[in-house]
XYZ file of C-alpha atoms in Angstrom:
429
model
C 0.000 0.000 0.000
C 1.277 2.887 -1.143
C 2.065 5.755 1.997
C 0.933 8.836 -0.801
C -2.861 10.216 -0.536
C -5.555 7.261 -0.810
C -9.058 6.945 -2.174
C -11.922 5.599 0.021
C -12.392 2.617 -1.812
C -8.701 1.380 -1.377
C -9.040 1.895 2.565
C -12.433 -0.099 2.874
C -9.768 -3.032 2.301
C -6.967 -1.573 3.968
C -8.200 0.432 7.319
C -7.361 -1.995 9.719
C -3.819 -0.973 10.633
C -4.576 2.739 10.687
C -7.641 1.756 13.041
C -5.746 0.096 15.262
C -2.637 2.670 15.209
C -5.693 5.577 15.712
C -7.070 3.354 18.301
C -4.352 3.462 20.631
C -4.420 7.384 19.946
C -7.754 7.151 21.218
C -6.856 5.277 24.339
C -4.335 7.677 25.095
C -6.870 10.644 24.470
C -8.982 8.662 26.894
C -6.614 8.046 29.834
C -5.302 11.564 29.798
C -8.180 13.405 29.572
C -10.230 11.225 31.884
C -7.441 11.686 35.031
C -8.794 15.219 35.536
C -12.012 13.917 37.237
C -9.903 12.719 40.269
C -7.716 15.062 39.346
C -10.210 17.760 40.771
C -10.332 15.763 44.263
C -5.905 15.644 44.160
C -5.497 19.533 43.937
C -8.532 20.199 46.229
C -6.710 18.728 48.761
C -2.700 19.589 47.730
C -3.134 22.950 47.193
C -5.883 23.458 49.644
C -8.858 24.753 47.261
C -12.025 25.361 46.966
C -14.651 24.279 44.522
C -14.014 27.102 42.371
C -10.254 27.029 42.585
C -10.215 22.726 42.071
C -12.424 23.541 38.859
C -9.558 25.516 37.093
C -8.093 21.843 36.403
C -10.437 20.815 33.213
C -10.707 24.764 32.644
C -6.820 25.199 31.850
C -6.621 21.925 29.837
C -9.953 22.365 27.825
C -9.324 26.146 27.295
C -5.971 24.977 25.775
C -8.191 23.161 22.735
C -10.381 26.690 21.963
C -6.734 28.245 21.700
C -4.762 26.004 19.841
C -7.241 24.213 17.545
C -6.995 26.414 14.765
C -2.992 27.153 15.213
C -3.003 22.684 14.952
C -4.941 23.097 11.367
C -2.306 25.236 10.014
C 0.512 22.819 11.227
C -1.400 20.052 10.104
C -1.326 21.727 6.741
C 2.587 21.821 6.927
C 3.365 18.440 8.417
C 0.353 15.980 7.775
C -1.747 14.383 9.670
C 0.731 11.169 10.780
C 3.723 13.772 11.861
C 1.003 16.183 13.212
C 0.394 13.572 15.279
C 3.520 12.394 16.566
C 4.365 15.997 17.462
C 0.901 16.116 19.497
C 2.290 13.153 21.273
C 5.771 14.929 21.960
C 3.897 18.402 23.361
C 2.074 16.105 25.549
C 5.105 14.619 27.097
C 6.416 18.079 28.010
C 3.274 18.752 29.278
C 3.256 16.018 31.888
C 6.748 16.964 32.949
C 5.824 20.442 33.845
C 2.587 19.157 35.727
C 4.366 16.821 37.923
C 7.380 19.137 38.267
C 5.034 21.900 39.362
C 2.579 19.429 41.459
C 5.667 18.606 43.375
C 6.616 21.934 44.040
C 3.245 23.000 44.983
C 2.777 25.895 42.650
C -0.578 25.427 41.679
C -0.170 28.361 38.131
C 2.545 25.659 36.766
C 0.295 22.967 37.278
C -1.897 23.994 35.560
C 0.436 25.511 32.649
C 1.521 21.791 32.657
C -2.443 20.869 32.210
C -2.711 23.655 29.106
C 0.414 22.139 27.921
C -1.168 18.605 27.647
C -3.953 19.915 26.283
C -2.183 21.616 23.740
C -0.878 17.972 22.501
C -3.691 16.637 22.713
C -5.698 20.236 20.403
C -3.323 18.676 18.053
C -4.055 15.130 17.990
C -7.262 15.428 18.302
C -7.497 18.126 15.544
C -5.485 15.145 13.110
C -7.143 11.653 14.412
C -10.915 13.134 13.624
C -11.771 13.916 10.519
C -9.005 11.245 9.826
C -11.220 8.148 10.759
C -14.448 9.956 9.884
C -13.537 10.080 6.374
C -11.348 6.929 6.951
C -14.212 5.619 4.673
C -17.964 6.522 4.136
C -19.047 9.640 6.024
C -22.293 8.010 6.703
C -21.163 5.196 8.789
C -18.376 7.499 10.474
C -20.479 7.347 13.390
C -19.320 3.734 13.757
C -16.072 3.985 13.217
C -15.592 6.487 16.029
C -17.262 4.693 18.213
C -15.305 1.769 17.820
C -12.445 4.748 18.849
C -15.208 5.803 21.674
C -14.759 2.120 23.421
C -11.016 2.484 23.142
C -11.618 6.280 25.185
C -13.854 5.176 27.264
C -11.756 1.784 28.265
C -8.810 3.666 29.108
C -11.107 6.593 30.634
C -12.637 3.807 33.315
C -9.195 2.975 34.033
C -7.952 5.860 34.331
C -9.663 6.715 38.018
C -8.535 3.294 39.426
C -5.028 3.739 38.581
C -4.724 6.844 39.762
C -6.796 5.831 42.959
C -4.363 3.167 43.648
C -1.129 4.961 42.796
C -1.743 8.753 44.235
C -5.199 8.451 46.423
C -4.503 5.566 48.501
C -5.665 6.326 51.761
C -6.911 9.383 50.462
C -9.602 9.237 53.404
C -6.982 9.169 56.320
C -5.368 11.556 54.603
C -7.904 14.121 54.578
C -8.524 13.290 58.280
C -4.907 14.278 58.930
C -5.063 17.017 57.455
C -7.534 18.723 59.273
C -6.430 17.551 62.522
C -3.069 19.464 62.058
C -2.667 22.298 64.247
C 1.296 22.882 63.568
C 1.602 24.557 60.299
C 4.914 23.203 59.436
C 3.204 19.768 60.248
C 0.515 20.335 57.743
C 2.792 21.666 55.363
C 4.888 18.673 55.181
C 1.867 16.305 55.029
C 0.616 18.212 51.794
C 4.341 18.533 50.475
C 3.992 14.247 50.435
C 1.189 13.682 49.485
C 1.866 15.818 45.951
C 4.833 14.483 45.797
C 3.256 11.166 44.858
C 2.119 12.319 41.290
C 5.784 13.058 40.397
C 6.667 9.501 38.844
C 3.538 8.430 37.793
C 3.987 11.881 35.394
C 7.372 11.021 34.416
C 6.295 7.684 33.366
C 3.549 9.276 31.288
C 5.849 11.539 29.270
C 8.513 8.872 28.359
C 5.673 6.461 27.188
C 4.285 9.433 25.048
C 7.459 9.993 23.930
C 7.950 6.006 22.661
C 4.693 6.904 21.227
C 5.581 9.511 19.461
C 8.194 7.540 17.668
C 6.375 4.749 16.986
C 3.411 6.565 15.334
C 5.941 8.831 12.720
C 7.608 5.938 11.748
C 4.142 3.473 11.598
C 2.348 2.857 8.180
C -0.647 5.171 8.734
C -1.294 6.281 5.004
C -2.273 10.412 4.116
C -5.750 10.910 3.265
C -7.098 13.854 0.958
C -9.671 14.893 1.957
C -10.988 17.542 -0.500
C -11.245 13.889 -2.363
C -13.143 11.581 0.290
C -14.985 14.466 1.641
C -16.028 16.048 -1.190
C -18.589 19.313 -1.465
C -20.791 17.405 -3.980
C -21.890 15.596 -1.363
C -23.829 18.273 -0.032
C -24.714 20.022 -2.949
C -22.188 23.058 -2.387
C -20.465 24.680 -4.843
C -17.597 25.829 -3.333
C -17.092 28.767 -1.073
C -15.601 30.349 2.294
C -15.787 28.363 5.646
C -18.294 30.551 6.561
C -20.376 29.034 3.729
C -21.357 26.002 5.970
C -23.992 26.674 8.899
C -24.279 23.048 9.468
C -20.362 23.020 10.729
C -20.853 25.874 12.979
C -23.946 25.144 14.100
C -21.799 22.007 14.948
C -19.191 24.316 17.011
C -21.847 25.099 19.049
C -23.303 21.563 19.808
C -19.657 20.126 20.063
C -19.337 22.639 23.067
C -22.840 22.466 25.034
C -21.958 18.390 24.995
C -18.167 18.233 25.882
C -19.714 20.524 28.835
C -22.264 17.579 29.749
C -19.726 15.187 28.899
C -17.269 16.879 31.714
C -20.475 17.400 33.725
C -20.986 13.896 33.787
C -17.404 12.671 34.029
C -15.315 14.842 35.989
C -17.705 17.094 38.183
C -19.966 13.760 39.233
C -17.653 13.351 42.426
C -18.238 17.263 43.355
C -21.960 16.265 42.841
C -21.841 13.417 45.002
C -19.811 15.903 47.947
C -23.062 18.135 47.378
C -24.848 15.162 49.867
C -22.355 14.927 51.964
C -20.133 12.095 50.711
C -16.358 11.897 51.226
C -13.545 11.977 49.169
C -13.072 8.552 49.707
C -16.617 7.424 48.963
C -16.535 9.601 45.497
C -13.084 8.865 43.927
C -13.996 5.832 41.482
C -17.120 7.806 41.012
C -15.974 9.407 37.046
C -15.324 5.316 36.226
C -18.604 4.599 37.081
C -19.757 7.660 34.006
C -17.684 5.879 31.633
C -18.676 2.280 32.231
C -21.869 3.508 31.181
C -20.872 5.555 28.083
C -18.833 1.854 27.429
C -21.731 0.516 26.768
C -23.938 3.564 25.049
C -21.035 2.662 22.363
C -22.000 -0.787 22.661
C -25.500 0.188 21.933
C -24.030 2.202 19.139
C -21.748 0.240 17.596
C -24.915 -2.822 16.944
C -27.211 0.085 15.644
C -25.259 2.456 13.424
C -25.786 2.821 10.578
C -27.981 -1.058 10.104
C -30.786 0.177 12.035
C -30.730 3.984 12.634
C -29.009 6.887 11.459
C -26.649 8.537 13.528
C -28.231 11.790 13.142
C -31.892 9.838 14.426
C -29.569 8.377 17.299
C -27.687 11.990 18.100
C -31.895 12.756 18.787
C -32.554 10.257 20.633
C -29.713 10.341 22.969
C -30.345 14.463 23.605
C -33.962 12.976 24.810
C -32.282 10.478 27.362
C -30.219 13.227 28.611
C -33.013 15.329 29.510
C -35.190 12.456 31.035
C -31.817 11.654 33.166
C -31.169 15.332 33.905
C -34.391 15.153 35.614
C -33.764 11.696 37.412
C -30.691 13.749 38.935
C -33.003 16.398 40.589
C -36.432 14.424 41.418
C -33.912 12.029 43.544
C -31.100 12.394 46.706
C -27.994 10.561 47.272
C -26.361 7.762 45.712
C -29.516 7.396 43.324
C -29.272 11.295 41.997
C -25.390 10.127 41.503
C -26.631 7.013 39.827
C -28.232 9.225 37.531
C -25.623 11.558 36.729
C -23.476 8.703 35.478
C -25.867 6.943 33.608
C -25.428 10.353 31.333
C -22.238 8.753 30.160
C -25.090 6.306 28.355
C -26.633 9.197 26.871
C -23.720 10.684 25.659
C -21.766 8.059 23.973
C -22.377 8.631 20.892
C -22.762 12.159 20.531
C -19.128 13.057 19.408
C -19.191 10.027 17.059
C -22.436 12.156 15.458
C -21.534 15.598 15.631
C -18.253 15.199 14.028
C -18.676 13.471 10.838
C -22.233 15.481 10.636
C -20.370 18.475 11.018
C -17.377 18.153 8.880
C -19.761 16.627 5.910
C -18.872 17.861 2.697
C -16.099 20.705 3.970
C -13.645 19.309 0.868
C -10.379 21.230 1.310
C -12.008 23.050 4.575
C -11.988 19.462 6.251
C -9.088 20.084 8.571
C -10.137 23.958 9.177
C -13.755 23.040 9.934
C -12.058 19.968 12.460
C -10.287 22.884 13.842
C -13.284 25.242 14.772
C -15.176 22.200 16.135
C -12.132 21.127 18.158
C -12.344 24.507 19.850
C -15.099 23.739 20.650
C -14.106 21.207 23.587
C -13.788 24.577 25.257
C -17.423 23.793 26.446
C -15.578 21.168 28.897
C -13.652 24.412 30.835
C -17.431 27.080 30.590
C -19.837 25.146 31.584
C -18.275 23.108 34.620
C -17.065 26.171 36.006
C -20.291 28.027 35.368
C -21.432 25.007 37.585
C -19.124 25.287 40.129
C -19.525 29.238 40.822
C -23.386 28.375 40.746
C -23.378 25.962 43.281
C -22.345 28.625 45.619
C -25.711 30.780 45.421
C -28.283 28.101 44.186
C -29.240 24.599 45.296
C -26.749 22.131 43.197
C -29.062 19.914 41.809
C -31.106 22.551 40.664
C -28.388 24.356 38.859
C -27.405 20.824 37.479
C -30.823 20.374 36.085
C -31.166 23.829 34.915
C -27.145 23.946 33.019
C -27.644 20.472 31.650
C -31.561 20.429 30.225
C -30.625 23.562 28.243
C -27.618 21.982 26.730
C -29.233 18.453 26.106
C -32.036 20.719 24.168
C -29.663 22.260 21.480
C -28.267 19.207 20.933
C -31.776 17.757 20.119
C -31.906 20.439 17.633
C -28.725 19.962 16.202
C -29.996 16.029 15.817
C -33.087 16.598 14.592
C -32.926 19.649 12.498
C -29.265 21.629 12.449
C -27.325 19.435 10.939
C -29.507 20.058 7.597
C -29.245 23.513 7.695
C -27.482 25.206 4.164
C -27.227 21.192 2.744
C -29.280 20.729 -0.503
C -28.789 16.945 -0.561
C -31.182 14.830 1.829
C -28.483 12.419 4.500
């Protein structure tokens, strides 16, 4: 096979390798992106926060994706998608040495640059690996193919809480208890200076094993694809024209960032949820793995139905409708059933990425990787509408602001599924 640009037809017969190269990206994406749920616990406690100042975590890495997105297109344009990709991996590596560096030395504004840094890598990457497998073959069934990516996320994302659980927050509730029995200062001190001490190696491991990556993935087989070929205008009936041209893709932007904000909602703020009713740190730490066991098998659900039964504009519907019937379930119920809930959301939204991205990018031709770009930044919707939560929280009744934040978004994405995605096409899906 040659490693030049390649047609759709040739990769229905030769996509396995690239899936399986872009799966592992995937699992990285998931792993990474999935530690800042406990993450939020980790800092609470090591820097001494509150909920407002713990929340600055998935705002510094997701803000990183709204401003380097659109740089990412234009290296993208330079390097291609497989060295694009590589040097996503790289950026991430620095990334994790600066956060454990600056963990260590309990300076919480290096932390999180070491956060923004990671999610700089990953702007990249992610900016590459999507329209990559969407138009890895039929745009129609791209839904499928990135959920196949989905289970690969969401595998490492489950794991992701446990091994950090076992590895940093061991003990975490004796811990806590320690700390707040402290009365000497340079006693407390010391405690807190240990216990962030322990994410040093774990984040030194991380970076050489993205570096290995990084390596591994330049020098792999993973062929170019064109896509003002595969993804071609005629599709939609457009004649050419500026990006601005397609209110499907930014219609898209939007959507992309009301459901990364659920998504994070879900994920990483279901442990401050659960600490809304009292429960410990202890009792909430495994609590984001318990979100994506149950957006595992939403891709499950996915993966049987897409496209042999239903569309996955019909299913991006459908799932908006579960959201808002959960949503509810959150706020007509109290303790570990309201959390129950929350993380059956991570059902709902499985497959909403795998929708709104090929959906989105439909048709862009030679805008592909520009139009991945804008919808990229949006993933900034996982830094606005958490912390919109978390500041929220502090005047209202939680639940209610929960309700309230979430219903609204699950609503435009209903839209989006039912109706936006058709807007300025001339070509029925």
């Amino acid at each position: 096979m040659s490693s030049t640009a390649i047609g759709v037809d040739e990769t229905r017969h030769s996509s396995l390798i690239p899936m399986i190269i872009i799966g592992v990206l995937f699992f990285i994406f998931g792993f990474v992106t999935w530690l800042n749920g406990p993450l939020i616990t980790f800092v609470k406690l090591a820097f001494d926060l509150d909920d407002v100042g713990a929340f600055l975590v998935p705002s510094a890495f997701y803000l990183s994706y709204f401003f380097l997105a659109l740089p990412s297109s234009f290296i993208l344009k330079k390097t291609g998608m497989k060295k694009g990709m590589g040097l996503g991996l790289f950026v991430m590596a620095i990334g994790a040495v600066l956060f454990g560096q600056f963990v260590t030395m309990r300076v919480y504004p290096g932390a999180l640059t070491g956060l923004f840094v990671i999610g700089a890598g990953l702007s990249l990457l992610q900016t590459a690996s999507n329209p990559y497998i969407s138009i890895l073959g039929p745009i129609d069934s791209a839904a499928q193919r990135i959920a196949f990516m989905g289970i690969c996320n969401k595998a490492a994302g489950f794991l992701a809480p446990f091994v950090f659980g076992a590895v940093v927050m061991s003990n975490i509730g004796s811990f806590d208890k320690q700390i707040a029995a402290a009365t000497d200062p340079a006693q407390r001190e010391a405690l807190l200076n240990a216990f962030a001490a322990k994410v040093h190696l774990p984040y030194m491991v991380m970076a050489g094993l993205l570096v290995v990556l990084a390596i591994w993935v330049v020098r792999s087989s993973l062929p170019e694809i064109r896509a003002s070929h595969d993804n071609s205008e005629r599709a939609i009936g457009h004649d050419k024209g500026s990006v601005f041209s397609f209110p499907h893709l930014w219609l898209g932007v939007l959507c992309l960032f009301v459901y990364v904000g659920v998504e994070v909602m879900a994920g990483d703020a279901i442990g401050t949820y659960g600490q809304g009713f009292g429960m410990s740190p202890e009792d909430t730490k495994h609590f984001t793995s318990y979100t994506l066991f149950a957006m595992l098998l939403g891709y499950v659900a996915g993966l049987a139905l897409i496209p042999r039964f239903i569309s996955q504009h019909t299913y991006l519907a459908i799932s908006a409708v579960l959201g808002v019937l959960f949503s509810i379930g959150t706020y007509v119920t109290t303790g570990y059933t309201s959390v129950a809930f929350v993380a059956a959301l991570g059902f709902a939204n499985a497959m909403m990425w795998p929708a709104i991205f090929p959906l989105a990018i439909k048709g862009l031709g030679r805008l592909t990787e520009f139009g991945s770009a804008f919808l990229i930044m949006g993933i900034a919707g996982g830094a606005i509408v958490p912390l919109i939560f978390a500041h929220l929280k502090q005047v209202y009744d939680f639940q209610a602001v929960f309700l309230v934040i979430m219903a609204v978004c699950y609503l435009y994405i209903l839209f989006y599924g039912a109706v936006g995605h058709r807007i300025g096409q001339h070509l029925k899906n």
